[in-house]
mmCIF file of C-alpha atoms and ligand atoms in Angstrom:
data_model
loop_
_atom_site.group_PDB
_atom_site.id
_atom_site.type_symbol
_atom_site.label_atom_id
_atom_site.label_comp_id
_atom_site.label_asym_id
_atom_site.label_seq_id
_atom_site.Cartn_x
_atom_site.Cartn_y
_atom_site.Cartn_z
ATOM 1 C CA UNK Q 918 -11.711 63.791 -42.745
ATOM 2 C CA UNK Q 919 -15.077 65.042 -41.597
ATOM 3 C CA UNK Q 920 -17.994 65.515 -43.928
ATOM 4 C CA UNK Q 921 -20.485 67.869 -42.294
ATOM 5 C CA UNK Q 922 -23.932 66.927 -43.514
ATOM 6 C CA UNK Q 923 -26.600 69.598 -43.980
ATOM 7 C CA UNK Q 924 -29.214 69.405 -41.220
ATOM 8 C CA UNK Q 925 -31.782 70.025 -43.934
ATOM 9 C CA UNK Q 926 -30.694 66.999 -45.994
ATOM 10 C CA UNK Q 927 -33.575 64.515 -46.043
ATOM 11 C CA UNK Q 928 -33.305 60.750 -45.552
ATOM 12 C CA UNK Q 929 -33.052 60.112 -49.289
ATOM 13 C CA UNK Q 930 -30.225 62.629 -49.764
ATOM 14 C CA UNK Q 931 -28.375 61.173 -46.789
ATOM 15 C CA UNK Q 932 -28.770 57.614 -48.052
ATOM 16 C CA UNK Q 933 -27.427 58.698 -51.453
ATOM 17 C CA UNK Q 934 -24.412 60.297 -49.793
ATOM 18 C CA UNK Q 935 -23.668 57.185 -47.693
ATOM 19 C CA UNK Q 936 -23.971 54.964 -50.772
ATOM 20 C CA UNK Q 937 -21.625 57.251 -52.716
ATOM 21 C CA UNK Q 938 -19.009 57.041 -49.955
ATOM 22 C CA UNK Q 939 -19.424 53.265 -49.626
ATOM 23 C CA UNK Q 940 -18.933 52.886 -53.396
ATOM 24 C CA UNK Q 941 -15.629 54.752 -53.069
ATOM 25 C CA UNK Q 942 -14.431 51.791 -50.984
ATOM 26 C CA UNK Q 943 -13.297 53.400 -47.748
ATOM 27 C CA UNK Q 944 -12.569 50.998 -44.849
ATOM 28 C CA UNK Q 945 -15.822 50.293 -43.081
ATOM 29 C CA UNK Q 946 -19.233 51.232 -44.375
ATOM 30 C CA UNK Q 947 -19.373 54.673 -42.723
ATOM 31 C CA UNK Q 948 -22.613 56.081 -41.450
ATOM 32 C CA UNK Q 949 -23.908 59.539 -40.675
ATOM 33 C CA UNK Q 950 -23.687 60.150 -36.980
ATOM 34 C CA UNK Q 951 -25.031 62.971 -34.821
ATOM 35 C CA UNK Q 952 -22.242 64.958 -33.207
ATOM 36 C CA UNK Q 953 -21.687 68.206 -31.383
ATOM 37 C CA UNK Q 954 -21.142 69.673 -34.879
ATOM 38 C CA UNK Q 955 -24.409 68.279 -36.241
ATOM 39 C CA UNK Q 956 -24.673 65.231 -38.511
ATOM 40 C CA UNK Q 957 -21.249 64.094 -39.774
ATOM 41 C CA UNK Q 958 -19.574 61.352 -41.750
ATOM 42 C CA UNK Q 959 -16.042 60.482 -40.624
ATOM 43 C CA UNK Q 960 -13.692 59.170 -43.306
ATOM 44 C CA UNK Q 961 -10.084 58.081 -42.992
ATOM 45 C CA UNK Q 962 -8.125 60.876 -44.765
ATOM 46 C CA UNK Q 963 -5.686 58.504 -46.365
ATOM 47 C CA UNK Q 964 -8.390 56.833 -48.412
ATOM 48 C CA UNK Q 965 -9.900 59.966 -49.882
ATOM 49 C CA UNK Q 966 -8.605 61.362 -53.163
ATOM 50 C CA UNK Q 967 -8.697 65.075 -53.987
ATOM 51 C CA UNK Q 968 -11.143 64.340 -56.795
ATOM 52 C CA UNK Q 969 -13.491 62.568 -54.400
ATOM 53 C CA UNK Q 970 -13.312 65.496 -51.949
ATOM 54 C CA UNK Q 971 -14.434 67.819 -54.764
ATOM 55 C CA UNK Q 972 -17.258 65.427 -55.561
ATOM 56 C CA UNK Q 973 -18.316 65.402 -51.921
ATOM 57 C CA UNK Q 974 -18.208 69.203 -51.769
ATOM 58 C CA UNK Q 975 -20.581 69.397 -54.719
ATOM 59 C CA UNK Q 976 -23.066 66.966 -53.172
ATOM 60 C CA UNK Q 977 -26.301 68.770 -52.211
ATOM 61 C CA UNK Q 978 -26.396 66.961 -48.829
ATOM 62 C CA UNK Q 979 -22.938 68.212 -47.862
ATOM 63 C CA UNK Q 980 -22.377 71.407 -45.907
ATOM 64 C CA UNK Q 981 -18.600 71.302 -45.799
ATOM 65 C CA UNK Q 982 -15.657 68.884 -45.913
ATOM 66 C CA UNK Q 983 -13.069 69.409 -43.183
ATOM 67 C CA UNK Q 984 -9.641 67.850 -43.301
ATOM 68 C CA UNK Q 985 -8.382 67.060 -39.797
ATOM 69 C CA UNK Q 986 -4.927 66.034 -38.720
ATOM 70 C CA UNK Q 987 -5.933 64.199 -35.548
ATOM 71 C CA UNK Q 988 -7.185 60.608 -35.465
ATOM 72 C CA UNK Q 989 -10.048 61.608 -33.141
ATOM 73 C CA UNK Q 990 -11.919 64.383 -35.018
ATOM 74 C CA UNK Q 991 -15.119 64.164 -32.973
ATOM 75 C CA UNK Q 992 -13.266 64.506 -29.669
ATOM 76 C CA UNK Q 993 -10.894 67.143 -30.994
ATOM 77 C CA UNK Q 994 -10.910 70.709 -29.703
ATOM 78 C CA UNK Q 995 -9.453 71.916 -32.998
ATOM 79 C CA UNK Q 996 -12.516 70.678 -34.870
ATOM 80 C CA UNK Q 997 -15.011 71.626 -32.171
ATOM 81 C CA UNK Q 998 -13.779 74.660 -30.216
ATOM 82 C CA UNK Q 999 -16.880 75.005 -28.014
ATOM 83 C CA UNK Q 1000 -16.400 73.021 -24.815
ATOM 84 C CA UNK Q 1001 -18.909 70.266 -24.104
ATOM 85 C CA UNK Q 1002 -20.988 70.547 -20.958
ATOM 86 C CA UNK Q 1003 -22.460 67.186 -19.963
ATOM 87 C CA UNK Q 1004 -25.777 67.583 -18.169
ATOM 88 C CA UNK Q 1005 -26.976 65.003 -15.683
ATOM 89 C CA UNK Q 1006 -30.293 66.194 -14.270
ATOM 90 C CA UNK Q 1007 -29.536 69.640 -12.919
ATOM 91 C CA UNK Q 1008 -25.780 68.971 -12.671
ATOM 92 C CA UNK Q 1009 -23.538 70.468 -15.369
ATOM 93 C CA UNK Q 1010 -20.148 68.767 -15.776
ATOM 94 C CA UNK Q 1011 -17.811 71.168 -17.519
ATOM 95 C CA UNK Q 1012 -20.083 74.077 -16.690
ATOM 96 C CA UNK Q 1013 -17.538 76.056 -14.687
ATOM 97 C CA UNK Q 1014 -17.894 74.915 -11.101
ATOM 98 C CA UNK Q 1015 -16.279 71.744 -9.777
ATOM 99 C CA UNK Q 1016 -18.531 68.701 -9.642
ATOM 100 C CA UNK Q 1017 -18.014 66.226 -6.814
ATOM 101 C CA UNK Q 1018 -18.923 62.569 -7.313
ATOM 102 C CA UNK Q 1019 -18.746 60.529 -4.112
ATOM 103 C CA UNK Q 1020 -19.841 57.175 -2.806
ATOM 104 C CA UNK Q 1021 -18.517 53.741 -1.965
ATOM 105 C CA UNK Q 1022 -16.410 51.568 -4.227
ATOM 106 C CA UNK Q 1023 -19.179 48.939 -4.001
ATOM 107 C CA UNK Q 1024 -22.797 48.953 -3.019
ATOM 108 C CA UNK Q 1025 -22.782 46.557 -0.041
ATOM 109 C CA UNK Q 1026 -26.350 46.743 1.203
ATOM 110 C CA UNK Q 1027 -29.289 49.030 1.798
ATOM 111 C CA UNK Q 1028 -28.162 50.619 5.070
ATOM 112 C CA UNK Q 1029 -24.639 51.272 3.762
ATOM 113 C CA UNK Q 1030 -25.669 52.931 0.500
ATOM 114 C CA UNK Q 1031 -28.430 54.987 2.110
ATOM 115 C CA UNK Q 1032 -25.992 56.277 4.743
ATOM 116 C CA UNK Q 1033 -23.408 56.996 2.016
ATOM 117 C CA UNK Q 1034 -26.029 58.910 0.026
ATOM 118 C CA UNK Q 1035 -26.986 61.024 3.046
ATOM 119 C CA UNK Q 1036 -23.331 61.800 3.805
ATOM 120 C CA UNK Q 1037 -22.536 62.615 0.174
ATOM 121 C CA UNK Q 1038 -25.496 64.978 -0.004
ATOM 122 C CA UNK Q 1039 -24.703 66.624 3.331
ATOM 123 C CA UNK Q 1040 -21.094 67.194 2.249
ATOM 124 C CA UNK Q 1041 -22.226 68.951 -0.927
ATOM 125 C CA UNK Q 1042 -21.545 66.227 -3.503
ATOM 126 C CA UNK Q 1043 -23.441 66.440 -6.781
ATOM 127 C CA UNK Q 1044 -23.565 62.778 -7.822
ATOM 128 C CA UNK Q 1045 -23.569 59.494 -5.927
ATOM 129 C CA UNK Q 1046 -21.318 56.671 -7.105
ATOM 130 C CA UNK Q 1047 -21.479 52.984 -6.233
ATOM 131 C CA UNK Q 1048 -20.310 49.873 -8.045
ATOM 132 C CA UNK Q 1049 -22.692 46.957 -8.466
ATOM 133 C CA UNK Q 1050 -20.819 45.129 -11.211
ATOM 134 C CA UNK Q 1051 -17.212 45.119 -10.028
ATOM 135 C CA UNK Q 1052 -14.247 44.359 -12.294
ATOM 136 C CA UNK Q 1053 -12.150 42.433 -9.750
ATOM 137 C CA UNK Q 1054 -8.659 41.174 -10.462
ATOM 138 C CA UNK Q 1055 -9.429 37.905 -8.686
ATOM 139 C CA UNK Q 1056 -12.514 35.821 -9.465
ATOM 140 C CA UNK Q 1057 -12.553 34.874 -5.766
ATOM 141 C CA UNK Q 1058 -13.101 38.473 -4.636
ATOM 142 C CA UNK Q 1059 -16.515 40.076 -4.025
ATOM 143 C CA UNK Q 1060 -17.971 40.767 -7.467
ATOM 144 C CA UNK Q 1061 -20.653 43.265 -6.415
ATOM 145 C CA UNK Q 1062 -24.367 42.846 -5.789
ATOM 146 C CA UNK Q 1063 -25.338 43.127 -9.467
ATOM 147 C CA UNK Q 1064 -28.769 44.417 -10.434
ATOM 148 C CA UNK Q 1065 -30.195 44.325 -6.880
ATOM 149 C CA UNK Q 1066 -27.262 46.545 -5.849
ATOM 150 C CA UNK Q 1067 -28.025 48.951 -8.657
ATOM 151 C CA UNK Q 1068 -31.608 49.166 -7.538
ATOM 152 C CA UNK Q 1069 -30.454 50.032 -4.010
ATOM 153 C CA UNK Q 1070 -28.105 52.673 -5.431
ATOM 154 C CA UNK Q 1071 -30.827 54.274 -7.531
ATOM 155 C CA UNK Q 1072 -33.234 54.350 -4.577
ATOM 156 C CA UNK Q 1073 -30.605 55.835 -2.250
ATOM 157 C CA UNK Q 1074 -29.776 58.507 -4.838
ATOM 158 C CA UNK Q 1075 -33.421 59.358 -5.379
ATOM 159 C CA UNK Q 1076 -33.980 59.645 -1.628
ATOM 160 C CA UNK Q 1077 -31.437 62.494 -1.371
ATOM 161 C CA UNK Q 1078 -31.988 63.812 -4.894
ATOM 162 C CA UNK Q 1079 -28.560 62.858 -6.295
ATOM 163 C CA UNK Q 1080 -28.133 61.306 -9.756
ATOM 164 C CA UNK Q 1081 -26.117 58.091 -9.690
ATOM 165 C CA UNK Q 1082 -23.027 56.763 -11.488
ATOM 166 C CA UNK Q 1083 -22.320 53.047 -11.839
ATOM 167 C CA UNK Q 1084 -20.105 50.815 -13.928
ATOM 168 C CA UNK Q 1085 -21.224 48.628 -16.787
ATOM 169 C CA UNK Q 1086 -18.814 45.913 -17.894
ATOM 170 C CA UNK Q 1087 -20.416 44.256 -20.900
ATOM 171 C CA UNK Q 1088 -22.371 45.396 -23.953
ATOM 172 C CA UNK Q 1089 -25.269 43.060 -23.195
ATOM 173 C CA UNK Q 1090 -25.826 44.719 -19.808
ATOM 174 C CA UNK Q 1091 -25.867 48.337 -20.978
ATOM 175 C CA UNK Q 1092 -29.644 48.646 -21.194
ATOM 176 C CA UNK Q 1093 -30.200 46.925 -17.848
ATOM 177 C CA UNK Q 1094 -27.685 49.159 -16.053
ATOM 178 C CA UNK Q 1095 -29.158 52.232 -17.740
ATOM 179 C CA UNK Q 1096 -32.525 51.410 -16.127
ATOM 180 C CA UNK Q 1097 -30.935 52.567 -12.859
ATOM 181 C CA UNK Q 1098 -27.804 54.618 -13.567
ATOM 182 C CA UNK Q 1099 -27.889 58.243 -14.723
ATOM 183 C CA UNK Q 1100 -24.245 58.012 -15.816
ATOM 184 C CA UNK Q 1101 -22.702 54.818 -17.189
ATOM 185 C CA UNK Q 1102 -19.127 54.285 -16.087
ATOM 186 C CA UNK Q 1103 -16.729 52.459 -18.387
ATOM 187 C CA UNK Q 1104 -13.898 51.285 -16.165
ATOM 188 C CA UNK Q 1105 -10.166 51.429 -16.685
ATOM 189 C CA UNK Q 1106 -9.989 47.746 -17.617
ATOM 190 C CA UNK Q 1107 -12.647 48.228 -20.271
ATOM 191 C CA UNK Q 1108 -11.389 51.435 -21.858
ATOM 192 C CA UNK Q 1109 -10.630 49.507 -25.030
ATOM 193 C CA UNK Q 1110 -13.630 47.190 -24.921
ATOM 194 C CA UNK Q 1111 -14.796 48.459 -28.296
ATOM 195 C CA UNK Q 1112 -18.173 46.668 -28.410
ATOM 196 C CA UNK Q 1113 -18.928 48.150 -24.956
ATOM 197 C CA UNK Q 1114 -17.923 51.643 -26.125
ATOM 198 C CA UNK Q 1115 -20.232 51.347 -29.125
ATOM 199 C CA UNK Q 1116 -23.065 50.007 -26.948
ATOM 200 C CA UNK Q 1117 -22.912 52.914 -24.475
ATOM 201 C CA UNK Q 1118 -22.561 55.196 -27.483
ATOM 202 C CA UNK Q 1119 -25.768 53.939 -29.047
ATOM 203 C CA UNK Q 1120 -27.736 54.299 -25.843
ATOM 204 C CA UNK Q 1121 -26.992 58.012 -25.517
ATOM 205 C CA UNK Q 1122 -26.833 58.122 -21.690
ATOM 206 C CA UNK Q 1123 -23.880 60.190 -20.296
ATOM 207 C CA UNK Q 1124 -20.707 58.106 -20.107
ATOM 208 C CA UNK Q 1125 -17.849 58.442 -17.630
ATOM 209 C CA UNK Q 1126 -14.879 56.996 -19.495
ATOM 210 C CA UNK Q 1127 -11.984 56.092 -17.236
ATOM 211 C CA UNK Q 1128 -8.464 56.096 -18.578
ATOM 212 C CA UNK Q 1129 -6.960 52.649 -19.070
ATOM 213 C CA UNK Q 1130 -4.163 52.228 -16.533
ATOM 214 C CA UNK Q 1131 -1.646 51.746 -19.330
ATOM 215 C CA UNK Q 1132 -3.327 53.904 -21.958
ATOM 216 C CA UNK Q 1133 -1.803 56.878 -23.697
ATOM 217 C CA UNK Q 1134 -3.833 60.073 -23.936
ATOM 218 C CA UNK Q 1135 -4.334 59.407 -27.655
ATOM 219 C CA UNK Q 1136 -5.652 55.882 -27.029
ATOM 220 C CA UNK Q 1137 -8.013 57.332 -24.412
ATOM 221 C CA UNK Q 1138 -9.310 59.984 -26.818
ATOM 222 C CA UNK Q 1139 -9.766 57.313 -29.485
ATOM 223 C CA UNK Q 1140 -11.828 55.318 -26.976
ATOM 224 C CA UNK Q 1141 -13.955 58.445 -26.465
ATOM 225 C CA UNK Q 1142 -14.198 58.710 -30.255
ATOM 226 C CA UNK Q 1143 -15.891 55.268 -30.336
ATOM 227 C CA UNK Q 1144 -18.628 56.582 -28.044
ATOM 228 C CA UNK Q 1145 -18.942 59.838 -29.974
ATOM 229 C CA UNK Q 1146 -19.115 58.187 -33.396
ATOM 230 C CA UNK Q 1147 -21.897 55.959 -32.107
ATOM 231 C CA UNK Q 1148 -23.979 59.080 -31.633
ATOM 232 C CA UNK Q 1149 -23.442 59.945 -27.983
ATOM 233 C CA UNK Q 1150 -22.012 63.424 -27.346
ATOM 234 C CA UNK Q 1151 -22.158 63.166 -23.518
ATOM 235 C CA UNK Q 1152 -18.720 61.830 -22.671
ATOM 236 C CA UNK Q 1153 -16.817 62.704 -19.501
ATOM 237 C CA UNK Q 1154 -13.154 61.670 -19.325
ATOM 238 C CA UNK Q 1155 -11.894 60.420 -15.959
ATOM 239 C CA UNK Q 1156 -8.177 60.352 -15.142
ATOM 240 C CA UNK Q 1157 -7.617 57.574 -12.574
ATOM 241 C CA UNK Q 1158 -3.887 57.040 -12.548
ATOM 242 C CA UNK Q 1159 -1.542 54.948 -14.604
ATOM 243 C CA UNK Q 1160 0.776 52.119 -13.587
ATOM 244 C CA UNK Q 1161 4.035 53.214 -12.007
ATOM 245 C CA UNK Q 1162 6.877 51.359 -10.334
ATOM 246 C CA UNK Q 1163 6.526 52.565 -6.754
ATOM 247 C CA UNK Q 1164 4.568 50.200 -4.502
ATOM 248 C CA UNK Q 1165 3.871 53.017 -2.031
ATOM 249 C CA UNK Q 1166 1.081 54.243 -4.301
ATOM 250 C CA UNK Q 1167 -1.341 52.083 -6.269
ATOM 251 C CA UNK Q 1168 -0.958 54.183 -9.421
ATOM 252 C CA UNK Q 1169 0.590 57.445 -10.528
ATOM 253 C CA UNK Q 1170 -2.126 60.065 -10.822
ATOM 254 C CA UNK Q 1171 -1.334 61.898 -14.041
ATOM 255 C CA UNK Q 1172 -2.408 65.444 -13.299
ATOM 256 C CA UNK Q 1173 -0.534 66.688 -16.360
ATOM 257 C CA UNK Q 1174 -3.276 64.979 -18.360
ATOM 258 C CA UNK Q 1175 -5.747 67.685 -17.304
ATOM 259 C CA UNK Q 1176 -4.166 70.806 -18.841
ATOM 260 C CA UNK Q 1177 -2.956 68.652 -21.740
ATOM 261 C CA UNK Q 1178 -6.475 67.428 -22.487
ATOM 262 C CA UNK Q 1179 -7.651 71.044 -22.336
ATOM 263 C CA UNK Q 1180 -5.546 71.695 -25.426
ATOM 264 C CA UNK Q 1181 -6.704 68.547 -27.252
ATOM 265 C CA UNK Q 1182 -10.384 67.997 -26.542
ATOM 266 C CA UNK Q 1183 -13.660 69.771 -25.833
ATOM 267 C CA UNK Q 1184 -14.787 66.983 -23.479
ATOM 268 C CA UNK Q 1185 -14.979 67.607 -19.722
ATOM 269 C CA UNK Q 1186 -12.391 65.939 -17.494
ATOM 270 C CA UNK Q 1187 -12.781 64.656 -13.950
ATOM 271 C CA UNK Q 1188 -10.168 63.039 -11.737
ATOM 272 C CA UNK Q 1189 -10.357 60.006 -9.435
ATOM 273 C CA UNK Q 1190 -7.662 60.389 -6.756
ATOM 274 C CA UNK Q 1191 -8.905 57.258 -4.940
ATOM 275 C CA UNK Q 1192 -7.825 54.740 -7.586
ATOM 276 C CA UNK Q 1193 -5.150 57.224 -8.653
ATOM 277 C CA UNK Q 1194 -3.267 56.875 -5.361
ATOM 278 C CA UNK Q 1195 -4.738 53.874 -3.539
ATOM 279 C CA UNK Q 1196 -4.224 55.784 -0.282
ATOM 280 C CA UNK Q 1197 -6.838 57.452 1.890
ATOM 281 C CA UNK Q 1198 -4.372 60.099 3.103
ATOM 282 C CA UNK Q 1199 -3.638 61.253 -0.452
ATOM 283 C CA UNK Q 1200 -7.199 61.542 -1.710
ATOM 284 C CA UNK Q 1201 -8.040 65.045 -0.449
ATOM 285 C CA UNK Q 1202 -4.746 66.735 -1.430
ATOM 286 C CA UNK Q 1203 -4.719 65.148 -4.892
ATOM 287 C CA UNK Q 1204 -8.417 65.900 -5.405
ATOM 288 C CA UNK Q 1205 -7.794 69.549 -4.610
ATOM 289 C CA UNK Q 1206 -4.699 69.557 -6.829
ATOM 290 C CA UNK Q 1207 -6.846 68.208 -9.686
ATOM 291 C CA UNK Q 1208 -9.219 71.160 -9.319
ATOM 292 C CA UNK Q 1209 -6.238 73.526 -9.237
ATOM 293 C CA UNK Q 1210 -4.974 71.946 -12.469
ATOM 294 C CA UNK Q 1211 -8.300 72.670 -14.133
ATOM 295 C CA UNK Q 1212 -10.368 69.493 -13.691
ATOM 296 C CA UNK Q 1213 -14.127 69.852 -14.050
ATOM 297 C CA UNK Q 1214 -14.684 67.605 -11.083
ATOM 298 C CA UNK Q 1215 -13.438 64.916 -8.774
ATOM 299 C CA UNK Q 1216 -14.727 61.395 -8.142
ATOM 300 C CA UNK Q 1217 -13.872 59.817 -4.783
ATOM 301 C CA UNK Q 1218 -14.624 56.628 -2.925
ATOM 302 C CA UNK Q 1219 -16.387 57.541 0.313
ATOM 303 C CA UNK Q 1220 -17.946 55.114 2.789
ATOM 304 C CA UNK Q 1221 -19.929 56.015 5.918
ATOM 305 C CA UNK Q 1222 -17.532 53.725 7.816
ATOM 306 C CA UNK Q 1223 -14.417 53.457 5.619
ATOM 307 C CA UNK Q 1224 -12.650 50.899 7.800
ATOM 308 C CA UNK Q 1225 -15.417 48.424 7.101
ATOM 309 C CA UNK Q 1226 -15.530 48.989 3.304
ATOM 310 C CA UNK Q 1227 -15.725 45.635 1.541
ATOM 311 C CA UNK Q 1228 -13.635 46.783 -1.406
ATOM 312 C CA UNK Q 1229 -10.834 49.339 -1.798
ATOM 313 C CA UNK Q 1230 -10.809 50.096 1.946
ATOM 314 C CA UNK Q 1231 -7.293 51.576 1.918
ATOM 315 C CA UNK Q 1232 -8.268 54.322 -0.512
ATOM 316 C CA UNK Q 1233 -11.757 55.027 0.838
ATOM 317 C CA UNK Q 1234 -12.308 58.268 2.710
ATOM 318 C CA UNK Q 1235 -14.981 58.982 5.309
ATOM 319 C CA UNK Q 1236 -17.620 61.706 5.441
ATOM 320 C CA UNK Q 1237 -15.368 64.169 7.326
ATOM 321 C CA UNK Q 1238 -12.685 63.990 4.652
ATOM 322 C CA UNK Q 1239 -15.314 64.376 1.947
ATOM 323 C CA UNK Q 1240 -16.549 67.594 3.559
ATOM 324 C CA UNK Q 1241 -12.958 68.803 3.734
ATOM 325 C CA UNK Q 1242 -12.449 67.988 0.044
ATOM 326 C CA UNK Q 1243 -15.593 69.851 -0.986
ATOM 327 C CA UNK Q 1244 -14.622 72.935 1.061
ATOM 328 C CA UNK Q 1245 -11.046 72.993 -0.230
ATOM 329 C CA UNK Q 1246 -12.014 72.317 -3.844
ATOM 330 C CA UNK Q 1247 -14.517 75.174 -3.790
ATOM 331 C CA UNK Q 1248 -11.994 77.502 -2.137
ATOM 332 C CA UNK Q 1249 -9.237 76.715 -4.643
ATOM 333 C CA UNK Q 1250 -11.609 77.077 -7.563
ATOM 334 C CA UNK Q 1251 -12.874 80.427 -6.253
ATOM 335 C CA UNK Q 1252 -9.331 81.749 -5.799
ATOM 336 C CA UNK Q 1253 -8.360 80.778 -9.358
ATOM 337 C CA UNK Q 1254 -11.550 82.280 -10.740
ATOM 338 C CA UNK Q 1255 -10.967 85.508 -8.851
ATOM 339 C CA UNK Q 1256 -7.376 85.632 -10.098
ATOM 340 C CA UNK Q 1257 -8.696 85.248 -13.649
ATOM 341 C CA UNK Q 1258 -11.102 88.130 -13.139
ATOM 342 C CA UNK Q 1259 -8.093 90.340 -12.370
ATOM 343 C CA UNK Q 1260 -6.475 89.525 -15.710
ATOM 344 C CA UNK Q 1261 -6.608 91.735 -18.762
ATOM 345 C CA UNK Q 1262 -9.808 90.587 -20.520
ATOM 346 C CA UNK Q 1263 -8.123 91.216 -23.860
ATOM 347 C CA UNK Q 1264 -5.848 88.275 -23.139
ATOM 348 C CA UNK Q 1265 -8.933 86.043 -23.081
ATOM 349 C CA UNK Q 1266 -9.219 82.353 -22.364
ATOM 350 C CA UNK Q 1267 -9.515 80.677 -19.028
ATOM 351 C CA UNK Q 1268 -6.678 80.463 -16.554
ATOM 352 C CA UNK Q 1269 -5.616 77.076 -17.799
ATOM 353 C CA UNK Q 1270 -5.258 78.194 -21.411
ATOM 354 C CA UNK Q 1271 -3.486 81.323 -20.259
ATOM 355 C CA UNK Q 1272 -1.096 79.272 -18.188
ATOM 356 C CA UNK Q 1273 -0.403 77.073 -21.210
ATOM 357 C CA UNK Q 1274 0.255 80.141 -23.391
ATOM 358 C CA UNK Q 1275 2.704 81.550 -20.899
ATOM 359 C CA UNK Q 1276 4.713 78.386 -20.756
ATOM 360 C CA UNK Q 1277 5.466 78.646 -24.489
HETATM 361 C C1 LIG T 688 -14.250 52.109 -9.893
HETATM 362 O O1 LIG T 688 -14.306 53.341 -10.047
HETATM 363 O O2 LIG T 688 -15.046 51.488 -9.188
HETATM 364 C C2 LIG T 688 -13.188 51.336 -10.561
HETATM 365 C C3 LIG T 688 -13.207 50.008 -10.599
HETATM 366 O O3 LIG T 688 -12.242 52.108 -11.090
HETATM 367 P P1 LIG T 688 -11.160 51.802 -12.238
HETATM 368 O O4 LIG T 688 -11.915 51.257 -13.410
HETATM 369 O O5 LIG T 688 -10.556 53.157 -12.490
HETATM 370 O O6 LIG T 688 -10.179 50.832 -11.657
HETATM 371 MN MN1 LIG T 689 -12.799 50.930 -6.177
#
């Protein structure tokens, strides 16, 4: 249940409303949070009696009470039909044209990240990625350069005028990473690190939330809900593949998640075919396929000299492949857009929604 709070309600009226809800004895002490719908209070439906709903509706601080049948009301498209566009500097993710995020798995040193930044920019990428805090399966593997690496990333991005994306692994590091990163990445292994989700939520910086490699779509949207309920409306979902059984690919890239998410959430969706496949030769085709399936962008691991990449070498493309990806992604997007323009405008919707309708 969502209680939409009047924007005009002053601090006293809001405090009274929160106290009234707390006195009703719902689970946690709920708080009013900013959302794409304005200030809201989220309550678990099961705990709210019809009499209490009427009481809420009469409260002068309350605009409207909305009953929702999804566990992730703030992320839900049904509750919030206007699609979210996440802005990072002058880049709009979810704004209609495909956004390309490229850069190495790890920041390895100044020369490497500066060369990667130049290549990413020259290829037409919109954001530069680079890991400085690396979630490695083995404690004996390279763990990333840490804060000095982040500083190198930020400088390399600034030099070519590209905002930067980097991973943060622990709540206590969120503010430090945000000193350098324009977008905070929450990695697959941390998708259900709830204190981390709340910490990036409180900070308000755009968040790239990767899908846990064994997470259902609903668990993923509930992870996004943690960020949203903490007051941060700038969440980008990133499909990065889920565990399969075939050792020929690292993961199974779930492209069905893209049109499915279109029906469930207003949040933008990007796809990472690098971790999604684990194979350099599959990155461009799967990246293009993601755009064809309606993704708002693609994130790829690109190294100026991929064969020397310190981490994730097998799935890292070079500058030539990145240029190919950008060209093909733009071409596919333009063709689909043009095909949409030929459709009867009365039918409405974008090509993905139309495609979904037709399959019914
Ligand atoms: C990454 O993008 O650097 C990364 C570690 O990805 P994931 O969390 O999807 O494994
Ligand atoms: Mn990687």
